[in-house]
Short mmCIF file of C-alpha atoms in Angstrom, two decimals:
data_model
loop_
_atom_site.label_atom_id
_atom_site.label_comp_id
_atom_site.label_asym_id
_atom_site.label_seq_id
_atom_site.Cartn_x
_atom_site.Cartn_y
_atom_site.Cartn_z
CA MET K 1 -66.74 46.48 -18.51
CA ALA K 2 -66.46 50.05 -17.28
CA LEU K 3 -63.07 51.26 -16.12
CA ILE K 4 -61.79 53.39 -13.27
CA SER K 5 -58.07 54.10 -13.64
CA ILE K 6 -56.08 55.01 -10.56
CA ILE K 7 -52.73 56.43 -11.67
CA ILE K 8 -50.06 56.15 -9.01
CA SER K 9 -47.50 58.93 -8.85
CA ARG K 10 -45.28 60.81 -6.42
CA GLN K 11 -45.12 64.58 -6.11
CA ALA K 12 -41.69 65.73 -7.26
CA SER K 13 -41.34 68.21 -4.39
CA SER K 14 -42.75 66.02 -1.65
CA ALA K 15 -42.07 62.72 0.04
CA GLN K 16 -45.81 62.10 0.29
CA MET K 17 -47.44 59.44 -1.85
CA SER K 18 -50.35 60.44 -4.06
CA PHE K 19 -52.48 59.21 -6.93
CA THR K 20 -54.85 60.55 -9.54
CA ILE K 21 -58.18 59.08 -10.65
CA ASN K 22 -59.14 58.84 -14.31
CA ASP K 23 -58.63 62.23 -15.99
CA ASN K 24 -58.82 64.26 -12.78
CA PRO K 25 -55.50 66.18 -12.60
CA GLU K 26 -55.83 66.84 -8.87
CA PRO K 27 -53.68 64.30 -6.99
CA GLN K 28 -55.08 62.58 -3.91
CA THR K 29 -52.58 62.25 -1.08
CA VAL K 30 -52.46 58.94 0.74
CA PRO K 31 -52.50 59.39 4.53
CA SER K 32 -49.47 57.95 6.29
CA SER K 33 -51.89 56.03 8.53
CA LEU K 34 -53.00 53.99 5.51
CA LEU K 35 -49.46 52.99 4.64
CA SER K 36 -48.69 52.10 8.26
CA ILE K 37 -51.77 49.85 8.47
CA ASN K 38 -50.75 47.98 5.34
CA ASN K 39 -47.18 47.49 6.50
CA ALA K 40 -48.06 46.54 10.08
CA ALA K 41 -46.44 43.38 11.43
CA ASP K 42 -49.74 42.52 13.13
CA LEU K 43 -51.44 42.22 9.74
CA ARG K 44 -48.85 39.75 8.46
CA TRP K 45 -49.11 37.78 11.70
CA TYR K 46 -52.91 37.71 11.39
CA LEU K 47 -52.91 36.49 7.79
CA GLU K 48 -50.03 34.02 8.06
CA ARG K 49 -49.48 32.88 11.65
CA TYR K 50 -52.66 33.32 13.64
CA ALA K 51 -54.36 30.07 12.61
CA ILE K 52 -51.31 27.81 12.41
CA LYS K 53 -49.39 29.14 15.43
CA ASP K 54 -51.51 31.24 17.82
CA PRO K 55 -55.21 30.32 17.43
CA PHE K 56 -55.94 31.31 21.05
CA ASP K 57 -54.75 34.90 20.60
CA ARG K 58 -58.16 36.04 19.38
CA ILE K 59 -57.94 39.55 20.83
CA ARG K 60 -54.86 40.34 18.75
CA ALA K 61 -56.53 38.77 15.70
CA LYS K 62 -59.65 40.87 16.20
CA GLN K 63 -57.57 44.04 16.42
CA ALA K 64 -55.72 43.17 13.20
CA ALA K 65 -59.00 42.44 11.39
CA GLU K 66 -60.42 45.78 12.56
CA LYS K 67 -57.33 47.58 11.22
CA LEU K 68 -57.89 45.88 7.87
CA ASP K 69 -61.52 47.02 7.82
CA LYS K 70 -60.43 50.57 8.66
CA CYS K 71 -57.96 50.47 5.78
CA GLY K 72 -60.78 49.49 3.41
CA GLU K 73 -62.99 52.32 4.65
CA GLU K 74 -60.24 54.92 4.16
CA LEU K 75 -59.43 53.63 0.68
CA ALA K 76 -63.11 53.73 -0.28
CA GLU K 77 -63.39 57.31 0.95
CA LEU K 78 -60.31 58.32 -1.05
CA VAL K 79 -61.49 56.69 -4.28
CA PHE K 80 -65.28 56.70 -4.30
CA GLY K 81 -65.51 60.13 -2.70
CA HIS K 82 -64.63 61.61 -6.09
CA PHE K 83 -67.46 59.96 -8.02
CA ASP K 84 -71.13 60.73 -8.31
CA PRO K 85 -72.76 57.26 -8.36
CA ASP K 86 -75.29 58.49 -10.92
CA GLN K 87 -72.47 59.43 -13.29
CA LEU K 88 -70.85 55.99 -13.24
CA PRO K 89 -71.77 53.85 -16.27
CA GLU K 90 -74.26 51.05 -15.78
CA SER K 91 -72.28 47.84 -15.85
CA ASP K 92 -72.21 44.49 -14.08
CA TRP K 93 -68.52 45.03 -13.45
CA ILE K 94 -66.33 48.10 -13.00
CA ARG K 95 -62.62 47.44 -13.31
CA ILE K 96 -60.35 49.42 -10.99
CA SER K 97 -56.99 49.59 -12.70
CA ILE K 98 -54.06 50.51 -10.45
CA ARG K 99 -51.37 51.85 -12.76
CA ASP K 100 -47.91 52.31 -11.37
CA ASN K 101 -45.92 55.08 -13.05
CA GLU K 102 -43.00 54.60 -10.67
CA ARG K 103 -41.41 51.15 -10.32
CA SER K 104 -40.48 51.84 -6.70
CA SER K 105 -43.88 53.16 -5.66
CA SER K 106 -44.90 51.85 -2.24
CA LEU K 107 -48.55 52.52 -3.09
CA PHE K 108 -48.62 49.08 -4.68
CA SER K 109 -48.41 47.73 -1.14
CA LEU K 110 -51.90 49.09 -0.39
CA HIS K 111 -54.63 46.46 -0.34
CA TRP K 112 -56.73 47.95 -3.12
CA GLU K 113 -58.71 44.70 -3.29
CA LEU K 114 -60.58 45.90 -0.18
CA LEU K 115 -62.58 48.12 -2.56
CA GLU K 116 -64.26 45.02 -4.02
CA VAL K 117 -66.62 44.67 -1.05
CA TYR K 118 -68.40 47.86 -2.09
CA ARG K 119 -71.24 48.10 -4.62
CA VAL K 120 -72.27 51.11 -6.73
CA ASN K 121 -75.54 50.90 -8.66
CA LYS K 122 -75.38 47.11 -8.24
CA SER K 123 -72.02 47.07 -10.03
CA ARG K 124 -69.21 44.91 -8.67
CA PHE K 125 -65.59 46.02 -8.69
CA ALA K 126 -62.61 44.04 -9.96
CA VAL K 127 -59.15 45.32 -8.99
CA ILE K 128 -56.06 44.76 -11.13
CA ARG K 129 -52.51 46.12 -10.95
CA GLU K 130 -51.06 47.27 -14.27
CA ILE K 131 -47.36 47.83 -14.89
CA GLU K 132 -45.16 48.55 -17.88
CA SER K 133 -43.67 45.49 -19.53
CA LEU K 134 -39.95 45.81 -20.19
CA GLN K 135 -40.19 43.31 -23.05
CA PRO K 136 -42.38 43.16 -26.18
CA VAL K 137 -45.88 41.84 -25.46
CA SER K 138 -47.95 39.97 -28.01
CA ALA K 139 -50.41 42.35 -29.69
CA ILE K 140 -53.08 39.64 -29.77
CA ASP K 141 -55.40 40.24 -26.81
CA THR K 142 -57.97 37.56 -27.69
CA VAL K 143 -56.75 33.96 -27.53
CA GLU K 144 -58.75 31.49 -29.58
CA ILE K 145 -59.47 28.19 -27.83
CA ASP K 146 -60.04 25.73 -30.67
CA GLU K 147 -61.49 22.22 -30.56
CA ASP K 148 -58.22 20.89 -29.13
CA GLY K 149 -59.23 22.62 -25.90
CA PHE K 150 -57.69 24.73 -23.15
CA ARG K 151 -54.23 23.51 -22.15
CA ILE K 152 -52.86 23.91 -18.61
CA CYS K 153 -49.27 23.11 -17.67
CA LEU K 154 -48.88 22.28 -13.97
CA VAL K 155 -45.32 22.53 -12.63
CA VAL K 156 -44.77 20.99 -9.19
CA SER K 157 -41.32 21.03 -7.61
CA ARG K 158 -40.46 20.33 -3.99
CA PRO K 159 -36.69 19.83 -3.68
CA GLU K 160 -35.58 17.30 -1.08
CA ALA K 161 -33.58 19.86 0.90
CA MET K 162 -36.72 21.91 1.53
CA GLU K 163 -38.66 19.14 3.23
CA GLU K 164 -38.17 20.78 6.63
CA GLU K 165 -40.66 23.43 5.50
CA ALA K 166 -43.36 20.85 4.80
CA GLU K 167 -45.10 21.30 8.15
CA GLU K 168 -46.25 24.83 7.30
CA ASP K 169 -46.20 24.39 3.53
CA SER K 170 -49.31 24.19 1.40
CA SER K 171 -50.13 20.70 0.21
CA HIS K 172 -48.85 20.58 -3.35
CA ARG K 173 -51.53 18.04 -4.26
CA SER K 174 -54.26 20.55 -3.40
CA VAL K 175 -53.67 21.88 -6.91
CA SER K 176 -53.31 18.60 -8.77
CA ARG K 177 -56.34 17.05 -7.09
CA ALA K 178 -58.45 19.94 -8.36
CA LEU K 179 -57.20 19.50 -11.91
CA LEU K 180 -56.39 15.86 -12.62
CA PRO K 181 -60.00 14.69 -13.12
CA GLN K 182 -60.07 17.18 -15.98
CA PHE K 183 -58.31 14.58 -18.11
CA GLY K 184 -61.74 13.12 -18.75
CA SER K 185 -62.83 16.22 -20.68
CA SER K 186 -61.63 16.95 -24.21
CA ALA K 187 -62.27 20.66 -23.60
CA VAL K 188 -59.51 21.01 -21.00
CA HIS K 189 -56.11 19.32 -20.89
CA VAL K 190 -53.82 19.30 -17.86
CA ASP K 191 -50.17 18.42 -18.47
CA ILE K 192 -48.07 17.83 -15.35
CA VAL K 193 -44.36 18.46 -15.90
CA ARG K 194 -42.46 15.57 -14.37
CA PRO K 195 -39.95 15.60 -12.84
CA GLY K 196 -39.91 19.09 -11.35
CA THR K 197 -36.70 20.24 -13.01
CA TRP K 198 -36.24 23.43 -15.02
CA GLU K 199 -34.90 21.35 -17.90
CA ALA K 200 -38.15 19.35 -17.95
CA VAL K 201 -40.17 22.58 -18.12
CA LEU K 202 -38.13 23.84 -21.08
CA GLU K 203 -38.41 20.48 -22.83
CA TYR K 204 -42.19 20.52 -22.41
CA LEU K 205 -42.48 24.07 -23.77
CA ASP K 206 -40.23 23.25 -26.73
CA LYS K 207 -42.30 20.20 -27.66
CA ALA K 208 -45.56 22.15 -27.36
CA LYS K 209 -44.17 24.90 -29.61
CA LYS K 210 -42.96 22.45 -32.25
CA LYS K 211 -46.34 20.71 -32.33
CA VAL K 212 -48.08 24.11 -32.57
CA ARG K 213 -49.98 23.15 -29.44
CA PRO K 214 -50.37 26.38 -27.45
CA VAL K 215 -50.03 26.34 -23.68
CA HIS K 216 -52.70 28.74 -22.42
CA LEU K 217 -51.82 28.75 -18.72
CA VAL K 218 -48.83 27.67 -16.64
CA HIS K 219 -49.54 26.96 -12.97
CA PHE K 220 -46.42 26.98 -10.79
CA ASP K 221 -46.62 25.13 -7.48
CA VAL K 222 -43.05 25.70 -6.32
CA HIS K 223 -41.11 27.75 -3.78
CA GLY K 224 -39.82 31.26 -4.37
CA VAL K 225 -36.93 33.04 -2.71
CA VAL K 226 -35.21 36.43 -2.79
CA LYS K 227 -31.41 36.38 -2.95
CA ARG K 228 -29.07 39.31 -2.34
CA THR K 229 -25.73 39.35 -4.16
CA GLY K 230 -23.79 42.43 -3.18
CA ARG K 231 -26.05 45.36 -4.03
CA HIS K 232 -28.28 43.30 -6.29
CA ILE K 233 -31.54 41.67 -5.22
CA VAL K 234 -32.86 38.84 -7.39
CA ALA K 235 -36.14 36.92 -7.12
CA LYS K 236 -35.73 33.24 -7.95
CA LEU K 237 -37.81 30.08 -8.18
CA HIS K 238 -36.86 26.73 -6.65
CA PHE K 239 -36.61 23.78 -9.00
CA MET K 240 -34.87 20.48 -8.44
CA LYS K 241 -31.81 18.77 -9.86
CA ALA K 242 -31.69 15.14 -10.94
CA ASP K 243 -30.48 14.16 -7.45
CA GLY K 244 -33.42 15.90 -5.77
CA SER K 245 -31.40 18.84 -4.46
CA PRO K 246 -32.67 22.39 -5.07
CA VAL K 247 -31.52 24.74 -7.79
CA LEU K 248 -32.50 28.41 -8.10
CA ILE K 249 -33.62 29.88 -11.43
CA ASP K 250 -33.87 33.66 -11.88
CA THR K 251 -37.52 34.69 -12.27
CA LYS K 252 -36.48 36.87 -15.21
CA VAL K 253 -35.17 33.78 -16.98
CA VAL K 254 -38.43 31.95 -16.26
CA GLY K 255 -40.50 34.86 -17.57
CA GLN K 256 -38.44 35.21 -20.74
CA ALA K 257 -38.71 31.48 -21.47
CA LEU K 258 -42.48 31.46 -20.97
CA ALA K 259 -43.02 34.58 -23.08
CA SER K 260 -40.85 33.26 -25.91
CA HIS K 261 -43.03 30.14 -26.02
CA GLY K 262 -46.25 32.14 -26.25
CA VAL K 263 -47.45 31.69 -22.65
CA GLN K 264 -49.58 34.68 -21.65
CA MET K 265 -51.11 33.59 -18.35
CA VAL K 266 -49.37 32.34 -15.18
CA ILE K 267 -50.57 31.31 -11.74
CA LEU K 268 -48.01 31.47 -8.95
CA ASN K 269 -49.10 29.16 -6.17
CA ILE K 270 -46.17 30.54 -4.20
CA CYS K 271 -46.22 32.26 -0.83
CA ASP K 272 -45.33 35.98 -1.02
CA SER K 273 -45.10 35.76 -4.82
CA ALA K 274 -46.75 39.19 -5.09
CA LYS K 275 -45.31 40.71 -1.94
CA GLY K 276 -46.02 44.42 -1.98
CA ASP K 277 -44.13 45.63 1.07
CA GLY K 278 -40.64 45.14 -0.36
CA SER K 279 -38.61 46.12 -3.39
CA GLU K 280 -40.21 45.69 -6.80
CA LYS K 281 -37.38 43.24 -7.52
CA THR K 282 -38.69 40.91 -4.80
CA ASN K 283 -42.14 40.71 -6.37
CA LEU K 284 -42.12 37.56 -8.52
CA ALA K 285 -45.43 38.37 -10.21
CA ARG K 286 -44.23 41.81 -11.21
CA VAL K 287 -40.97 40.45 -12.60
CA LEU K 288 -42.87 37.99 -14.82
CA VAL K 289 -45.12 40.73 -16.23
CA GLU K 290 -42.08 42.90 -16.91
CA GLN K 291 -40.66 40.03 -18.97
CA GLY K 292 -43.69 39.85 -21.27
CA ILE K 293 -46.36 37.78 -19.48
CA ARG K 294 -49.78 39.43 -19.83
CA PHE K 295 -51.56 38.11 -16.73
CA VAL K 296 -50.17 36.79 -13.43
CA PHE K 297 -52.33 35.60 -10.54
CA ALA K 298 -50.25 35.43 -7.36
CA MET K 299 -50.24 35.64 -3.55
CA SER K 300 -49.31 38.75 -1.55
CA TYR K 301 -48.88 36.73 1.67
CA LYS K 302 -48.60 33.10 2.68
CA LEU K 303 -51.89 31.29 2.14
CA MET K 304 -53.02 28.30 4.19
CA THR K 305 -53.88 25.00 2.53
CA SER K 306 -57.50 25.20 3.68
CA ALA K 307 -57.81 28.48 1.76
CA LEU K 308 -55.81 27.25 -1.23
CA VAL K 309 -58.42 24.59 -2.02
CA THR K 310 -61.05 27.33 -2.35
CA VAL K 311 -58.75 29.48 -4.50
CA VAL K 312 -57.93 26.72 -6.98
CA SER K 313 -61.48 25.42 -7.20
CA GLU K 314 -63.12 28.82 -7.75
CA PHE K 315 -60.46 30.03 -10.17
CA TYR K 316 -60.93 27.15 -12.58
CA ARG K 317 -64.70 27.07 -12.17
CA SER K 318 -64.95 30.75 -13.04
CA LEU K 319 -62.44 30.67 -15.90
CA LEU K 320 -63.33 27.34 -17.51
CA GLU K 321 -66.91 26.54 -16.58
CA ARG K 322 -68.44 30.02 -16.54
CA LYS K 323 -65.88 31.36 -19.05
CA GLU K 324 -65.51 34.62 -17.15
CA ASP K 325 -63.04 37.34 -18.03
CA VAL K 326 -59.69 36.80 -16.29
CA TRP K 327 -60.11 39.95 -14.14
CA VAL K 328 -63.59 38.81 -13.11
CA THR K 329 -62.21 35.36 -12.32
CA ALA K 330 -59.70 36.85 -9.88
CA ALA K 331 -62.44 38.91 -8.18
CA ASN K 332 -64.64 35.81 -7.95
CA VAL K 333 -61.83 33.96 -6.17
CA ARG K 334 -61.57 36.71 -3.57
CA GLU K 335 -65.33 36.76 -3.06
CA ALA K 336 -65.31 32.98 -2.55
CA LEU K 337 -62.63 33.34 0.14
CA LEU K 338 -64.58 36.18 1.74
CA LYS K 339 -67.65 33.96 2.06
CA ASP K 340 -65.70 30.86 3.08
CA TYR K 341 -63.43 32.44 5.71
CA ILE K 342 -63.17 29.62 8.27
CA ARG K 343 -59.67 28.11 8.35
CA ARG K 344 -58.37 24.93 9.92
CA ALA K 345 -56.14 25.94 12.81
CA ARG K 346 -53.69 24.38 15.22
CA PHE K 347 -54.92 21.85 17.80
CA GLY K 348 -57.84 20.89 15.55
CA LEU K 349 -59.50 24.28 15.99
CA GLU K 350 -61.25 26.43 13.39
CA VAL K 351 -60.85 30.22 13.25
CA GLY K 352 -62.06 32.99 10.97
CA VAL K 353 -59.41 34.75 8.88
CA ASN K 354 -60.09 37.52 6.35
CA ASP K 355 -57.35 36.35 3.99
CA TRP K 356 -59.45 36.96 0.89
CA ILE K 357 -57.19 39.91 -0.03
CA VAL K 358 -54.15 37.64 -0.47
CA PRO K 359 -54.70 36.53 -4.12
CA ILE K 360 -54.02 39.49 -6.42
CA THR K 361 -53.60 40.17 -10.13
CA TYR K 362 -50.76 41.77 -12.09
CA THR K 363 -51.18 42.58 -15.78
CA ALA K 364 -49.21 44.27 -18.54
CA LYS K 365 -50.30 47.89 -18.95
CA ASP K 366 -52.58 48.59 -21.93
CA TYR K 367 -52.81 44.90 -22.82
CA GLY K 368 -55.97 42.90 -22.29
CA LEU K 369 -56.39 39.13 -22.28
CA ARG K 370 -59.54 37.32 -23.33
CA PHE K 371 -60.26 33.74 -24.29
CA ARG K 372 -62.69 33.01 -27.11
CA TRP K 373 -63.98 29.45 -27.05
CA ALA K 374 -64.75 27.62 -30.27
CA SER K 375 -67.60 25.12 -30.43
CA SER K 376 -66.53 21.90 -28.78
CA LYS K 377 -67.25 18.44 -30.12
CA GLU K 378 -68.53 17.35 -26.75
CA SER K 379 -71.85 18.44 -25.35
CA LYS K 380 -72.15 21.27 -22.84
CA SER K 381 -73.33 18.85 -20.16
CA GLN K 382 -70.22 16.70 -20.65
CA LEU K 383 -67.97 19.74 -20.35
CA LEU K 384 -69.64 20.95 -17.15
CA MET K 385 -69.50 17.47 -15.68
CA GLY K 386 -65.76 17.33 -16.35
CA ILE K 387 -65.19 20.75 -14.81
CA ARG K 388 -67.18 19.93 -11.70
CA ARG K 389 -65.29 16.68 -11.23
CA ALA K 390 -62.07 18.64 -11.55
CA THR K 391 -62.95 21.17 -8.85
CA ARG K 392 -64.10 18.79 -6.15
CA THR K 393 -62.98 19.64 -2.63
CA GLU K 394 -60.86 17.65 -0.20
CA ALA K 395 -63.99 16.26 1.44
CA ASP K 396 -64.79 14.39 -1.79
CA ILE K 397 -61.44 12.60 -1.91
CA SER K 398 -61.11 9.00 -0.68
CA PRO K 399 -58.89 8.27 2.36
CA GLU K 400 -55.18 8.76 1.71
CA PRO K 401 -51.84 8.94 3.50
CA VAL K 402 -51.96 11.96 5.80
CA GLY K 403 -49.06 14.40 6.06
CA ARG K 404 -46.90 12.59 3.50
CA ASP K 405 -47.21 14.84 0.46
CA THR K 406 -43.52 15.75 0.36
CA LEU K 407 -42.38 12.14 0.77
CA ILE K 408 -44.73 10.96 -1.98
CA LEU K 409 -43.41 13.65 -4.32
CA ARG K 410 -39.84 12.62 -3.51
CA LEU K 411 -40.71 8.99 -4.27
CA GLU K 412 -42.13 10.02 -7.64
CA SER K 413 -39.00 12.07 -8.41
CA ILE K 414 -36.75 9.09 -7.64
CA LEU K 415 -38.78 6.91 -10.00
CA LEU K 416 -38.49 9.46 -12.78
CA LEU K 417 -34.91 10.64 -12.28
CA VAL K 418 -32.95 7.79 -10.69
CA ILE K 419 -34.44 4.32 -11.04
CA PRO K 420 -37.76 3.19 -12.57
CA THR K 421 -38.38 0.40 -10.05
CA ILE K 422 -38.78 0.39 -6.27
CA GLN K 423 -39.38 -2.30 -3.68
CA LEU K 424 -41.84 -1.81 -0.84
CA PHE K 425 -41.13 -3.83 2.29
CA GLY K 426 -42.38 -3.78 5.84
CA ARG K 427 -44.25 -5.70 8.49
CA PRO K 428 -47.67 -7.20 7.67
CA ALA K 429 -50.55 -4.67 7.79
CA SER K 430 -48.14 -1.71 7.76
CA GLY K 431 -49.83 -0.20 4.69
CA LYS K 432 -47.72 -1.39 1.73
CA THR K 433 -50.72 -2.35 -0.43
CA PHE K 434 -52.61 0.79 0.55
CA LEU K 435 -49.64 2.96 -0.46
CA ALA K 436 -49.16 1.13 -3.77
CA ASN K 437 -52.85 1.45 -4.66
CA PHE K 438 -52.85 5.12 -3.73
CA LEU K 439 -49.78 5.85 -5.88
CA CYS K 440 -51.38 4.06 -8.83
CA GLU K 441 -54.44 6.29 -8.57
#
């Protein structure tokens, strides 16, 4: 893969933001109009609220989408205007590496992923954000996947006190429904940490380490929050206590625990987990990379459930079925969202939203990450069949209780943490048998 490095810097004698490209010493100044477009409240409204709150305000949505397109055009002119297409190497993919030399640089808030819609000599672009890790990073950049297969740890936690957010929250089972059928394939293993407590996560990691059973990817489907204590700002993750109430764990602590157990790849299915328009301390993805995680795939805004299904399905298809490079996998996810841009909206409507820029990638500077797959005992056709079963969409799922994801998760937590037996009671034909059968599945 060819590489274009965009080095972010700030002129010492100027408040203007600038960057350099590859070895070109001449800095390129970022117009203030670009920064204002990226930080516009209308853009956040368009990506997060338009479909679920104001689907009839199509004029405002159109204006926000046009601003986003303009931002992409200006970024392309800034970057590609300094290259002769004939001088670029011939490659299927060209990686655009955004390297931040200043931890407080607001240039990371720019939507560099907009460059991926362009093609040069039939080459596609894959954008990544690279930052310095503050902790030692494993020197091994190629992870061997032996015959025991690829192991995914799925952590789902929805504390009882946060149920009021369920109306606008992504369905937590959108992730598990895309992965659970994978149990039928010996090439991929999905372990769901139950219950969703931090202690359970640590216990799982400890057992995996003792059994020399590497965890290749941890997928967090939890809530994140930013807390201010005096002058200090700390990004934290929501887990649950034994009684179902929430408890906050510092993202630094989470990152250190994962890194110490050999985890190198994390997915944050968390709204605003890679928020670029705030302090670097509020960016959960960045904090994890600084603590020694090589690759973090996260969300720069809130993402609707109808888009999340596409993200999860395409990510695991690209990574596990097609065995693509992790940077390519992230770009493939964005392209899938770009093509499938219709979102379910309020009042049963459907609207188009260009939210394909929301999933982004953070990596440790100067450290790659590749997976090398050993020959599997099962046939290729069996592996592909397992993967395709795992990435089925919501339309393939049999009828189920609607709008009860949070309650079902609470029921499961009670069974695991409080009492192992429950009694279902109610009037005839109220759905007791249906619920019991669904929970068994």
